Coordinates of C-alpha atoms in Angstrom, one line a residue:
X46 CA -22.1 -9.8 29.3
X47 CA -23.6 -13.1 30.0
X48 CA -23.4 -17.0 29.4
X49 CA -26.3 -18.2 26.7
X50 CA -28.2 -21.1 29.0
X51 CA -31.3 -22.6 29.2
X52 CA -33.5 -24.7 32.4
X53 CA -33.5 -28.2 31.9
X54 CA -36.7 -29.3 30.7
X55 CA -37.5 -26.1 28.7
X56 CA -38.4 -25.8 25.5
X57 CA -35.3 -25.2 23.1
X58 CA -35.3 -21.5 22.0
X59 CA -32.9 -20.2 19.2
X60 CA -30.9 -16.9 20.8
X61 CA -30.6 -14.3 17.9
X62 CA -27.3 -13.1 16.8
X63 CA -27.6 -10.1 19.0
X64 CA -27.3 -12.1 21.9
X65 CA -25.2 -14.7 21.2
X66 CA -22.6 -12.2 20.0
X67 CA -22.8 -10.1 23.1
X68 CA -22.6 -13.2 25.0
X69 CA -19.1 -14.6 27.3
X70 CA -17.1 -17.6 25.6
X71 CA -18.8 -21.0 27.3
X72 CA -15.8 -23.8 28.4
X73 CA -17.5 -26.1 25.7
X74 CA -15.4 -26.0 22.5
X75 CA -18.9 -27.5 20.5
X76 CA -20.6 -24.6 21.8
X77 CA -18.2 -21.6 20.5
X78 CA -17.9 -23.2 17.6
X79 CA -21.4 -23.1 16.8
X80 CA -22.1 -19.8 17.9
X81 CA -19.0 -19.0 15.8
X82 CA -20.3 -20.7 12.7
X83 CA -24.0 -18.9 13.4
X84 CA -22.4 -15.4 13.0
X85 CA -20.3 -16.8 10.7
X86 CA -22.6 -17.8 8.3
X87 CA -22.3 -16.7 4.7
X88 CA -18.7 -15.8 5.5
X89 CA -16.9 -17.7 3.5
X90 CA -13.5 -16.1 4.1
X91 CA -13.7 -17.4 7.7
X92 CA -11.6 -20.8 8.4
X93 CA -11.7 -22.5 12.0
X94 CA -8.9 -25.1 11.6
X95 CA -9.9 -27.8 14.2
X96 CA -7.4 -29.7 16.0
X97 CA -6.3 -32.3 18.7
X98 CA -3.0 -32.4 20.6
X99 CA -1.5 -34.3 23.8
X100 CA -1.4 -37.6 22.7
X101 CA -2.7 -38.7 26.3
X102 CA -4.8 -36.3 27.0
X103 CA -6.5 -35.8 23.2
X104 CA -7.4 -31.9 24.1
X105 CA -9.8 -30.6 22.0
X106 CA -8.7 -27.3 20.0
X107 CA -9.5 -24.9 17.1
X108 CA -7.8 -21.8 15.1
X109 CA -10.4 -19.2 14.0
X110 CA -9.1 -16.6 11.5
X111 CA -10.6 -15.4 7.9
X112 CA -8.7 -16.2 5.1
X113 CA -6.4 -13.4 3.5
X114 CA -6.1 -11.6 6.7
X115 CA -3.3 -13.5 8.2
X116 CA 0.3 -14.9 7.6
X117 CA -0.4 -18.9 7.6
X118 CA 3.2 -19.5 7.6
X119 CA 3.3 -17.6 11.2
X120 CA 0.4 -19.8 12.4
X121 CA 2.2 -23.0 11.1
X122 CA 5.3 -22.4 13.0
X123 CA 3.8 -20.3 16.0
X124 CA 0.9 -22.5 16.8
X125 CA 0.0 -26.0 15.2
X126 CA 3.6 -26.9 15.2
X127 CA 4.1 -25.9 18.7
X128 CA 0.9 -27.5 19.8
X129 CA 1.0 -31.0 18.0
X130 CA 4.5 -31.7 18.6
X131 CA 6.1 -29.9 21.4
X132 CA 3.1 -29.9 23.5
X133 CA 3.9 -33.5 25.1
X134 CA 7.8 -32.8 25.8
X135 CA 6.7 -29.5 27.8
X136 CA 3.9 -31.2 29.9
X137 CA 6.9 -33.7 31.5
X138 CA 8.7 -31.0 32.2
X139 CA 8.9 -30.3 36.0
X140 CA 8.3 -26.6 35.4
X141 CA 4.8 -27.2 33.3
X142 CA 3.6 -30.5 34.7
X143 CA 1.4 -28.7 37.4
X144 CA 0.5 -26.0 35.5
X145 CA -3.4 -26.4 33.7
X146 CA -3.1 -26.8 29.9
X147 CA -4.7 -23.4 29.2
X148 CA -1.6 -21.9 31.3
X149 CA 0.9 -24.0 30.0
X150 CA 0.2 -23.0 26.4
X151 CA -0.3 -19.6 27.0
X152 CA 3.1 -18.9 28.4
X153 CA 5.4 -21.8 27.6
X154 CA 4.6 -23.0 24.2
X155 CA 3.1 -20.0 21.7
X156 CA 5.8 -18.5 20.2
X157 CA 3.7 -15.5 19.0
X158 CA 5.4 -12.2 19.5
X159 CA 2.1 -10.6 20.5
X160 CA -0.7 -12.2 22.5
X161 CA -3.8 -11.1 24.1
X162 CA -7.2 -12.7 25.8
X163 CA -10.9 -12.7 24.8
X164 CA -13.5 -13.7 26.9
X165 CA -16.5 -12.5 24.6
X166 CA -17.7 -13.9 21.4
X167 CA -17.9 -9.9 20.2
X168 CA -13.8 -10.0 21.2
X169 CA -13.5 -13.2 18.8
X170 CA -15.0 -11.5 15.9
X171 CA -13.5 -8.3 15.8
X172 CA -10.1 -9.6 16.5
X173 CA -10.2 -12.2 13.6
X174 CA -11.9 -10.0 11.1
X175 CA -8.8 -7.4 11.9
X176 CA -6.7 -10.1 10.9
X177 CA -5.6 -11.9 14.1
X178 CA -6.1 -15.6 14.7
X179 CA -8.4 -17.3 18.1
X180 CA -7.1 -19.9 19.6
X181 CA -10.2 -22.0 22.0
X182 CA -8.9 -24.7 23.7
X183 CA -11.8 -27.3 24.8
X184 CA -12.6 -26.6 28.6
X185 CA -11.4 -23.0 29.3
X186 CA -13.9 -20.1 28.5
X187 CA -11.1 -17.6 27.5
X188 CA -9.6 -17.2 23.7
X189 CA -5.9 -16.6 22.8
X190 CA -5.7 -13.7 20.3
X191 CA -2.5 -13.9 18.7
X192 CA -1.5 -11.1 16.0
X193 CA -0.6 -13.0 12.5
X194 CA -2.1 -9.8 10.8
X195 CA -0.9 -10.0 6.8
X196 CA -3.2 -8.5 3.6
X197 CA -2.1 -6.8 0.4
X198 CA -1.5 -3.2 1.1
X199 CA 0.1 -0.2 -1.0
X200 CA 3.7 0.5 -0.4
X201 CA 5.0 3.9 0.8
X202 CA 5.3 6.3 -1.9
X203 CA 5.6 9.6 -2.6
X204 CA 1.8 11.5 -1.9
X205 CA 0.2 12.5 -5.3
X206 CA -1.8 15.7 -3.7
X207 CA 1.1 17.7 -1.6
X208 CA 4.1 17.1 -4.2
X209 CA 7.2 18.9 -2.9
X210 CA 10.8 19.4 -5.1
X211 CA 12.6 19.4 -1.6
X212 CA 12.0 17.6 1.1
X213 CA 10.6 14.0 2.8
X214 CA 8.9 11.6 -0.4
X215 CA 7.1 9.7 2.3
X216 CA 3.6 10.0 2.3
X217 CA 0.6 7.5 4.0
X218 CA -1.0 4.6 3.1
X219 CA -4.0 2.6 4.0
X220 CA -2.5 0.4 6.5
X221 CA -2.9 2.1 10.3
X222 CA 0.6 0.9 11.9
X223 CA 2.6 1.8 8.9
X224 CA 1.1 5.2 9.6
X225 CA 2.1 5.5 13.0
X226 CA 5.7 4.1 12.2
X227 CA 5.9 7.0 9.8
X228 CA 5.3 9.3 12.8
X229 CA 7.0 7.7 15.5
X230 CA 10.4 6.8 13.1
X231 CA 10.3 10.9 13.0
X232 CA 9.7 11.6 17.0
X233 CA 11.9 8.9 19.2
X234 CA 10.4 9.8 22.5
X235 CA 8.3 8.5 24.5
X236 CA 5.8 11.7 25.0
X237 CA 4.6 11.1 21.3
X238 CA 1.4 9.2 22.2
X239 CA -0.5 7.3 20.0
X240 CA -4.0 6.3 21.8
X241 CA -6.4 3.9 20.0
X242 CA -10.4 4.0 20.1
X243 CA -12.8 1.9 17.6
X244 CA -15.5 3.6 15.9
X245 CA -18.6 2.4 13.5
X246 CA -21.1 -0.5 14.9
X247 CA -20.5 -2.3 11.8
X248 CA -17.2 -0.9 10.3
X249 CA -15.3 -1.2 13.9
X250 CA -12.5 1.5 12.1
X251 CA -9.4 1.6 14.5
X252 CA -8.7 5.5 14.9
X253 CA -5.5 6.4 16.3
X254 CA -4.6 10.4 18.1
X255 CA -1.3 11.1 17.9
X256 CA -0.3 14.0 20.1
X257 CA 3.2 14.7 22.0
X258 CA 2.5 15.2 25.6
X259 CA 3.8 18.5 28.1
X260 CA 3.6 20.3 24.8
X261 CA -0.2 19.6 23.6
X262 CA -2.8 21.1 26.1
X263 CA -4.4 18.3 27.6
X264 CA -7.6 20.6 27.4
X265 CA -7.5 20.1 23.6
X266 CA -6.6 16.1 23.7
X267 CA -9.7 15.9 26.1
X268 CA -11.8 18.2 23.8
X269 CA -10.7 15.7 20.7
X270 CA -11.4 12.2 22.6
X271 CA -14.8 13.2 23.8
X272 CA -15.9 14.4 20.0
X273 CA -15.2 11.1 18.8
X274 CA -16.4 9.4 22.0
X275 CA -19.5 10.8 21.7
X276 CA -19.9 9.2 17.3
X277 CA -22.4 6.8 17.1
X278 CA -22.5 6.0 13.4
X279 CA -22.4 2.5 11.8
X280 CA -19.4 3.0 9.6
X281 CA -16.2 5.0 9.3
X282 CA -14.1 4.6 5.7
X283 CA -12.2 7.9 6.0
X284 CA -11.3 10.8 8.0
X285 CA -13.9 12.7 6.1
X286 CA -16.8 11.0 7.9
X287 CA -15.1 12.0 11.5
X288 CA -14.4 16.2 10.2
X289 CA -18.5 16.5 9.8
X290 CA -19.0 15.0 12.8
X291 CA -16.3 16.5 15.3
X292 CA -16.5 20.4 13.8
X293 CA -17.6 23.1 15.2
X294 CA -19.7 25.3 12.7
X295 CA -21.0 22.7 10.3
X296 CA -22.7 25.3 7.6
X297 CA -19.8 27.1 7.6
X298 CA -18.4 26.9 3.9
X299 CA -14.2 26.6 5.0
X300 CA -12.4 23.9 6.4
X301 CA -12.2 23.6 10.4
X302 CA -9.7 20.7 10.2
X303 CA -6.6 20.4 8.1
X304 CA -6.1 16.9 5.8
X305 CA -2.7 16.2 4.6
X306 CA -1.2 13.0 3.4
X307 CA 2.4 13.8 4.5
X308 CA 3.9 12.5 7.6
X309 CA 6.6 15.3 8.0
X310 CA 3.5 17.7 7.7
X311 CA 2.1 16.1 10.7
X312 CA 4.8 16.1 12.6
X313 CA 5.3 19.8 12.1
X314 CA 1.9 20.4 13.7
X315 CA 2.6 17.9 16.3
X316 CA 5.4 19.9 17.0
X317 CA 3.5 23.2 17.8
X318 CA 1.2 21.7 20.3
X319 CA -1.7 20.5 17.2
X320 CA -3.4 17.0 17.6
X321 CA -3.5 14.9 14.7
X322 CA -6.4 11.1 14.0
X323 CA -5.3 8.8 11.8
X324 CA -7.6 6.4 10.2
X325 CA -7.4 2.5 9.6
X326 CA -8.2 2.2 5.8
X327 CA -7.3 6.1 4.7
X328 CA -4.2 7.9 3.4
X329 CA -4.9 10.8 5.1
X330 CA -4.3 12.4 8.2
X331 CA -6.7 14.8 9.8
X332 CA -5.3 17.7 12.2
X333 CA -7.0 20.1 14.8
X334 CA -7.1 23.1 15.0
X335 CA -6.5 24.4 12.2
X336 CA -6.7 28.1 11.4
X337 CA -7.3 29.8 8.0
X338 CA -3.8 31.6 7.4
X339 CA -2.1 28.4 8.2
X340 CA -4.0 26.9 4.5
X341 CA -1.2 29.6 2.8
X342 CA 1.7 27.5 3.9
X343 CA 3.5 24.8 2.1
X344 CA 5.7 21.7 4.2
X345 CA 8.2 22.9 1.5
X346 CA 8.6 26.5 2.8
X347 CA 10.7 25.5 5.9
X348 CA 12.8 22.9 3.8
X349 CA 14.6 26.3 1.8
X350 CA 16.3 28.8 2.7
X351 CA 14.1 31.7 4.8
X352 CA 15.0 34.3 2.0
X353 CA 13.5 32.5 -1.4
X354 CA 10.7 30.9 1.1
X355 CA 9.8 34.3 2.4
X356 CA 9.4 35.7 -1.8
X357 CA 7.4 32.3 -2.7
X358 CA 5.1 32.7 0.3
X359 CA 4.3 36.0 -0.6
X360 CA 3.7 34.7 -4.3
X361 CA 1.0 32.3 -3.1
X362 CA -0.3 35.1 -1.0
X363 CA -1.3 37.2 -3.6
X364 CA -2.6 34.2 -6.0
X365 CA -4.7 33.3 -3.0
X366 CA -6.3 36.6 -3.4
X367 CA -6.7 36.7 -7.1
X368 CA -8.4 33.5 -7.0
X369 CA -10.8 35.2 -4.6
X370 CA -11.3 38.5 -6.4
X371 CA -9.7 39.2 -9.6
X372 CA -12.8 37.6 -11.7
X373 CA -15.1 40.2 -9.3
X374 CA -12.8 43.3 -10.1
X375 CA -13.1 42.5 -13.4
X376 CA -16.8 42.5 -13.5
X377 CA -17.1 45.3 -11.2
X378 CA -15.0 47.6 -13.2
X379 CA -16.2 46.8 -16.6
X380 CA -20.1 47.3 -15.5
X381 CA -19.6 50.2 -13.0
X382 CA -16.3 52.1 -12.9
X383 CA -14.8 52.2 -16.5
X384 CA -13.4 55.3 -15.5
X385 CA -10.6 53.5 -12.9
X386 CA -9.6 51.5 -16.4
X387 CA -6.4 53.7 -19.0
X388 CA -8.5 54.6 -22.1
X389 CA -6.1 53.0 -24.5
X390 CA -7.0 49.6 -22.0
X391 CA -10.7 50.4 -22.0
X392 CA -10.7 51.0 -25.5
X393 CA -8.8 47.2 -26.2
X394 CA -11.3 46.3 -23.9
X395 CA -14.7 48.0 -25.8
X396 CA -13.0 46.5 -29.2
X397 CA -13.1 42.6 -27.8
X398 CA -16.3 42.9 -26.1
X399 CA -17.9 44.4 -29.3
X400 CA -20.4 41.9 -30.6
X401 CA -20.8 39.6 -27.5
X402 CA -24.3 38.8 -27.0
X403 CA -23.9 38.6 -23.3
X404 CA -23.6 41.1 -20.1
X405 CA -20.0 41.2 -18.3
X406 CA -21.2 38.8 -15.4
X407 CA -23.0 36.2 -17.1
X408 CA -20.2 35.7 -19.5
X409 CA -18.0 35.6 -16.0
X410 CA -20.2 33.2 -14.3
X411 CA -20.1 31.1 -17.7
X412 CA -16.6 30.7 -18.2
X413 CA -16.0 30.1 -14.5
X414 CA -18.6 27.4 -14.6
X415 CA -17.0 26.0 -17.9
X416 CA -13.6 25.9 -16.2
X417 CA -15.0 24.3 -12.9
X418 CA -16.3 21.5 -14.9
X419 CA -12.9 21.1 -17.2
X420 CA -11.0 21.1 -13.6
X421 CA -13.3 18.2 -12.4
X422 CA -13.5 15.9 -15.7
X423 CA -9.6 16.4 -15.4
X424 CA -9.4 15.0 -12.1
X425 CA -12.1 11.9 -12.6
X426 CA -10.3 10.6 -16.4
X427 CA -7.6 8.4 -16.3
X428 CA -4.5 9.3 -15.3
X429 CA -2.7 9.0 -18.6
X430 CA -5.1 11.0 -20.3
X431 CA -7.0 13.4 -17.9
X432 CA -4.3 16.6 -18.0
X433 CA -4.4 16.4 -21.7
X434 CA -7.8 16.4 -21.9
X435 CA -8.4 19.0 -19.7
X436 CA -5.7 21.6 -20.9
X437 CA -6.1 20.5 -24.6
X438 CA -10.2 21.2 -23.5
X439 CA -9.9 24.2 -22.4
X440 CA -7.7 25.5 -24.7
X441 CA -10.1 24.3 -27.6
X442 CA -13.3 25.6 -26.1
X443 CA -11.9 28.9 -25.6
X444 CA -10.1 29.2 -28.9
X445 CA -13.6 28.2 -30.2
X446 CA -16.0 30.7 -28.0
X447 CA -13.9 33.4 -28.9
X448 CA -13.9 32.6 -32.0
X449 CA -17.6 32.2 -32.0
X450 CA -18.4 36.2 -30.5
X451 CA -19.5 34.2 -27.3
X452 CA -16.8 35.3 -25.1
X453 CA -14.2 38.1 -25.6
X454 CA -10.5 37.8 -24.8
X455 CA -9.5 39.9 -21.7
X456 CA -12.5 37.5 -20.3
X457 CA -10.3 34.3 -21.3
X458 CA -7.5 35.9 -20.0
X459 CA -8.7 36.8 -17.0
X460 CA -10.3 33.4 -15.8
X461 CA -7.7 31.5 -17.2
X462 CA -5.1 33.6 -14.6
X463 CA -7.9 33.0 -12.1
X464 CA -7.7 29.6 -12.4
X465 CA -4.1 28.8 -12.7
X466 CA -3.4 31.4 -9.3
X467 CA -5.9 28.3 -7.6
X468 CA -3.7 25.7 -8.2
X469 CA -1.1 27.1 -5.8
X470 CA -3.2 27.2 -2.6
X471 CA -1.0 24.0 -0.7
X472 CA -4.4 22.8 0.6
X473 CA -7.0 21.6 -1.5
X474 CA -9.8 21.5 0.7
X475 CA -8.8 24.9 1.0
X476 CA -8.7 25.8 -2.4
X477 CA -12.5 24.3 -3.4
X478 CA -14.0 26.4 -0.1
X479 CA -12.1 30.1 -1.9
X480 CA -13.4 28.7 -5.5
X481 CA -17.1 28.7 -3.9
X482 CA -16.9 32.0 -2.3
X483 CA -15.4 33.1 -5.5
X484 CA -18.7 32.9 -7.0
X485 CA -20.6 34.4 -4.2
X486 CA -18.4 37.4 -4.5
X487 CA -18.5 37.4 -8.4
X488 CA -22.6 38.0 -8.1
X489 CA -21.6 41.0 -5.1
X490 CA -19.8 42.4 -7.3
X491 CA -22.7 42.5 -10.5
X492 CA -25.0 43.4 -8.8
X493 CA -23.8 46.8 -7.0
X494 CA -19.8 47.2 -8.1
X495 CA -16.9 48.0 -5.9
X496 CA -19.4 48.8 -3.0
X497 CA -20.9 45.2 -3.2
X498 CA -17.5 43.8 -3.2
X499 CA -16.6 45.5 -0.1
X500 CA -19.6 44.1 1.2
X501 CA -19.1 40.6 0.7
X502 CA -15.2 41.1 1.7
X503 CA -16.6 42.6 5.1
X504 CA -19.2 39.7 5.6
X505 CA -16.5 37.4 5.0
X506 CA -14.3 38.7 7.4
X507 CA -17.3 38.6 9.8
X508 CA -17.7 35.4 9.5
X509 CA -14.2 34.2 9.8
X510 CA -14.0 36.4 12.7
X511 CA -17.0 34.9 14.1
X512 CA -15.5 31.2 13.9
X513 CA -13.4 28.8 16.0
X514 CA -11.8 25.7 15.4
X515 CA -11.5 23.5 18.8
X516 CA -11.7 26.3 21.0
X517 CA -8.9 28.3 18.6
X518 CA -9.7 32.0 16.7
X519 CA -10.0 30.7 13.3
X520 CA -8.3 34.2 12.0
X521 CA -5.4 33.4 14.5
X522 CA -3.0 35.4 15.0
X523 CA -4.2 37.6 12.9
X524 CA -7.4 38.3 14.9
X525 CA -6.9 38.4 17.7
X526 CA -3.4 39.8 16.9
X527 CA -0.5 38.3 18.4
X528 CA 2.6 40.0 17.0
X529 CA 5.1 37.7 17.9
X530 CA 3.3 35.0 16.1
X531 CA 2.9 36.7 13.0
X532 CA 6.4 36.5 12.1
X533 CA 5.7 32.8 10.7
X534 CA 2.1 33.3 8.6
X535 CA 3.2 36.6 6.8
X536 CA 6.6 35.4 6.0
X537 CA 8.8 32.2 6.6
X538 CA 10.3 33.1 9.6
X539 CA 14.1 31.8 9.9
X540 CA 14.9 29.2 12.0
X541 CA 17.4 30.8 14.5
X542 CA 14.3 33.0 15.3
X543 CA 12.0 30.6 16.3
X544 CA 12.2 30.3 19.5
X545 CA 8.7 30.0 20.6
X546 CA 5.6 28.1 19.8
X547 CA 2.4 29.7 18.9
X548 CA 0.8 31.0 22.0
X549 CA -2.8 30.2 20.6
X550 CA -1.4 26.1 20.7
X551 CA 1.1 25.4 23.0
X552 CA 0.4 28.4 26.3
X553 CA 2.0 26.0 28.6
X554 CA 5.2 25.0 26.6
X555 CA 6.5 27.8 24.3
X556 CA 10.0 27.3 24.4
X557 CA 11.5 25.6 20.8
X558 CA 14.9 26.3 21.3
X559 CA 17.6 27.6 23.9

């Protein structure tokens, strides 16, 4: 950093707004201000409020914050009250008389409940355009930042994604510190940590890692904070930007990072020894490691009984693998092995395939396609009216290929299962990664039967195998297996059994309970 000067005598030349906003604050008011208003320019949300107080002294002043941002009633009381009319009784005080005027104000009159220093025109700007006002007093080359923050923002409500019938109705919002209150109204100690970088040259996000220490491995904190250290992007909007960036395989097709919009969620995760970032400006919280059996369970699983949880996590188990496969069985068997299908089935079967112009895969591939692109016009319609368009659509358009020889029945059937068993995978991101392999194993499965779906299954296995998410098996426990930590993917294990954390997260710090 550096003051802007020039030699007397030299010609006058114009700093660009590269330097004069990496530049140190200058003890002339005039001059701050007209940097100010040089990178200010165009703004026109930014207000600097100039003022004078001390009636003897006539001290030279101005408030710098951009309009919508901050509370103005706060900054009435706090500041220009304070300044224009208590400012003179507290200089004749014996206390404060001594003291320099920047002093004086700094810790005798501001009444703000938070207050920090900038020295650097780059301080200034970022500060106010997060919402916080600057305070320059004429003479002193330091800023009072004091924290006023106040902008429209969506109340906590219940998350629209991971929808629960038991349990917490809390979920995220946009707003960073009502995020971490969520968190830290859930864990009342002081080893949840909350540590605070800024990312995006031109965005300047605020990202938060939320960790509890002795119970996190410091290895995997360390890991997380150099990742984002080492982003050099010029904008972050959403945690989505930072999961590219900070994964370890990027081509893989699956998730290496979990999203979730619920705090308890989080919390959970914290719990095992998992690290979770929180974004300024996003609803959604982004946790690491994450493993692949972990996408099976459900925040609501450990809110019921271990009994019924136990029976529904099975339940989503084996939807999970009919999204994957039933569609490629069907195909498979129909093409190559009619002989593993009852002959009063195969013969229902022949009769509704009799007449359709196309072969068993490309009518597959066609209906999943069709469905894929109901699913999605769903999602983007309005609200009111997207589920009825989308089930009244695809209830229509199958009625009507059937009805046109395009498509036979068991086909309908069989996609229409397909597609409802997706809808109960708890993670979405999840769920769209197993609807693109779906496909992948679907044209496996055409092209050489049962043996080509074995083939896929075993290169997919490979590949999960082969992965790792922040230094973690991405198949763990399962591979490697770990026995006594299986007793919580499989099934819901009951909670006067869990009396360690997974060894894969927490080595160090195992014990839950006594």
């Amino acid at each position: 950093m550096r003051y802007i000067t020039r030699s007397p005598g030299s010609p006058e030349i114009q700093p660009t707004d590269e330097e004069i906003i990496s530049s140190k604050l200058s003890t002339s008011l005039e001059n701050n201000l007209q940097y100010l208003q040089r990178l200010f320019e165009g703004c026109s949300d930014a207000v600097v409020r100039r003022l004078k107080f001390g009636r003897e002294l006539g001290i030279n002043a101005a408030l710098v914050y951009f309009d919508g941002l901050m509370q103005k009633n706060e900054a009435e009381t706090a500041v220009l009250r304070p300044l224009m009319i208590d400012f003179d009784i507290l200089k004749r005080g014996p206390e404060t008389k001594s003291l320099d005027i920047y002093t004086a104000v700094r810790d005798y009159l501001l009444t703000a409940t938070e207050l920090q220093e900038a020295t650097t025109l780059q301080e200034v700007v970022e500060f106010t355009a997060s919402g916080d006002a600057a305070l320059l007093i004429d003479g002193y080359a330091q800023a009072l930042i004091l924290d006023f923050k106040s902008w429209e923002s969506r109340k906590v409500e219940s998350p629209d994604e991971e929808v629960l019938i038991r349990g917490p109705k809390e979920g995220f919002t946009e707003t960073l510190r009502f995020n971490t209150a969520l968190l830290r109204r859930r864990l009342k100690t002081n080893r949840f940590k909350t540590e605070s970088m800024v990312l995006g040259r031109i965005t300047r996000t605020s990202i938060v890692i939320c960790y509890i220490q002795y119970i996190a491995q410091d290895s995997l904190v360390n890991e997380v904070k150099k990742r984002l250290q080492t982003i050099d992007i010029d904008g972050v909007l959403d945690v989505g930007y930072l999961e590219e960036l900070i994964e370890d395989h990027r081509f893989s097709l699956f998730p290496q990072v979990e999203h979730t919009e619920r705090p308890d969620r989080v919390v959970g995760h914290l719990l095992e020894g998992r690290v979770a970032v929180l974004v300024d400006g996003s609803p959604w919280a982004m946790v690491v490691p994450a493993t692949f059996p972990q996408f099976w369970n459900s925040p609501e699983d450990y809110y019921m009984r271990y009994i019924p949880s136990t029976l529904t996590r099975i339940l989503r188990q084996i939807a999970f693998f009919a999204t994957l496969l039933l569609p490629s069985l069907y195909v498979a068997t129909i093409t190559y092995h009619q002989e593993m299908i009852p002959t009063p089935l195969l013969l229902t079967i022949a009769a509704a395939r009799e007449g359709i112009p196309f072969p068993t895969f490309l009518e597959a591939f066609l209906m999943e396609v069709t469905f894929e692109i109901l699913r999605e016009a769903g999602l983007r319609m309005p609200r009111a009216i997207g589920p009825a368009i989308s089930i009244v659509g695809a209830l229509v358009i199958g009625d009507a290929a059937v009805s046109a020889g395009l498509v036979s029945t068991p086909m309908v059937v069989v996609v229409a299962f397909t597609g409802i068993c997706s809808f109960s995978i708890p993670v979405y991101s999840a769920g769209v990664s197993l609807r693109m392999v779906r496909f992948l194993m679907l044209i496996a499965a055409a092209f050489l039967g049962y043996f080509g779906l074995m083939i896929g299954i075993i290169f997919l296995l490979i590949h999960l195998a082969s992965i790792s998410s922040f230094g973690v098996p991405y198949l763990a426990p399962l591979a490697p297996m770990r026995w006594e930590d299986l007793g919580d993917i499989l099934v819901r294990r009951p909670w006067w059994s869990s009396v360690r954390r997974p060894q894969t997260l927490a080595p160090g710090n195992r014990l839950r309970q006594a």
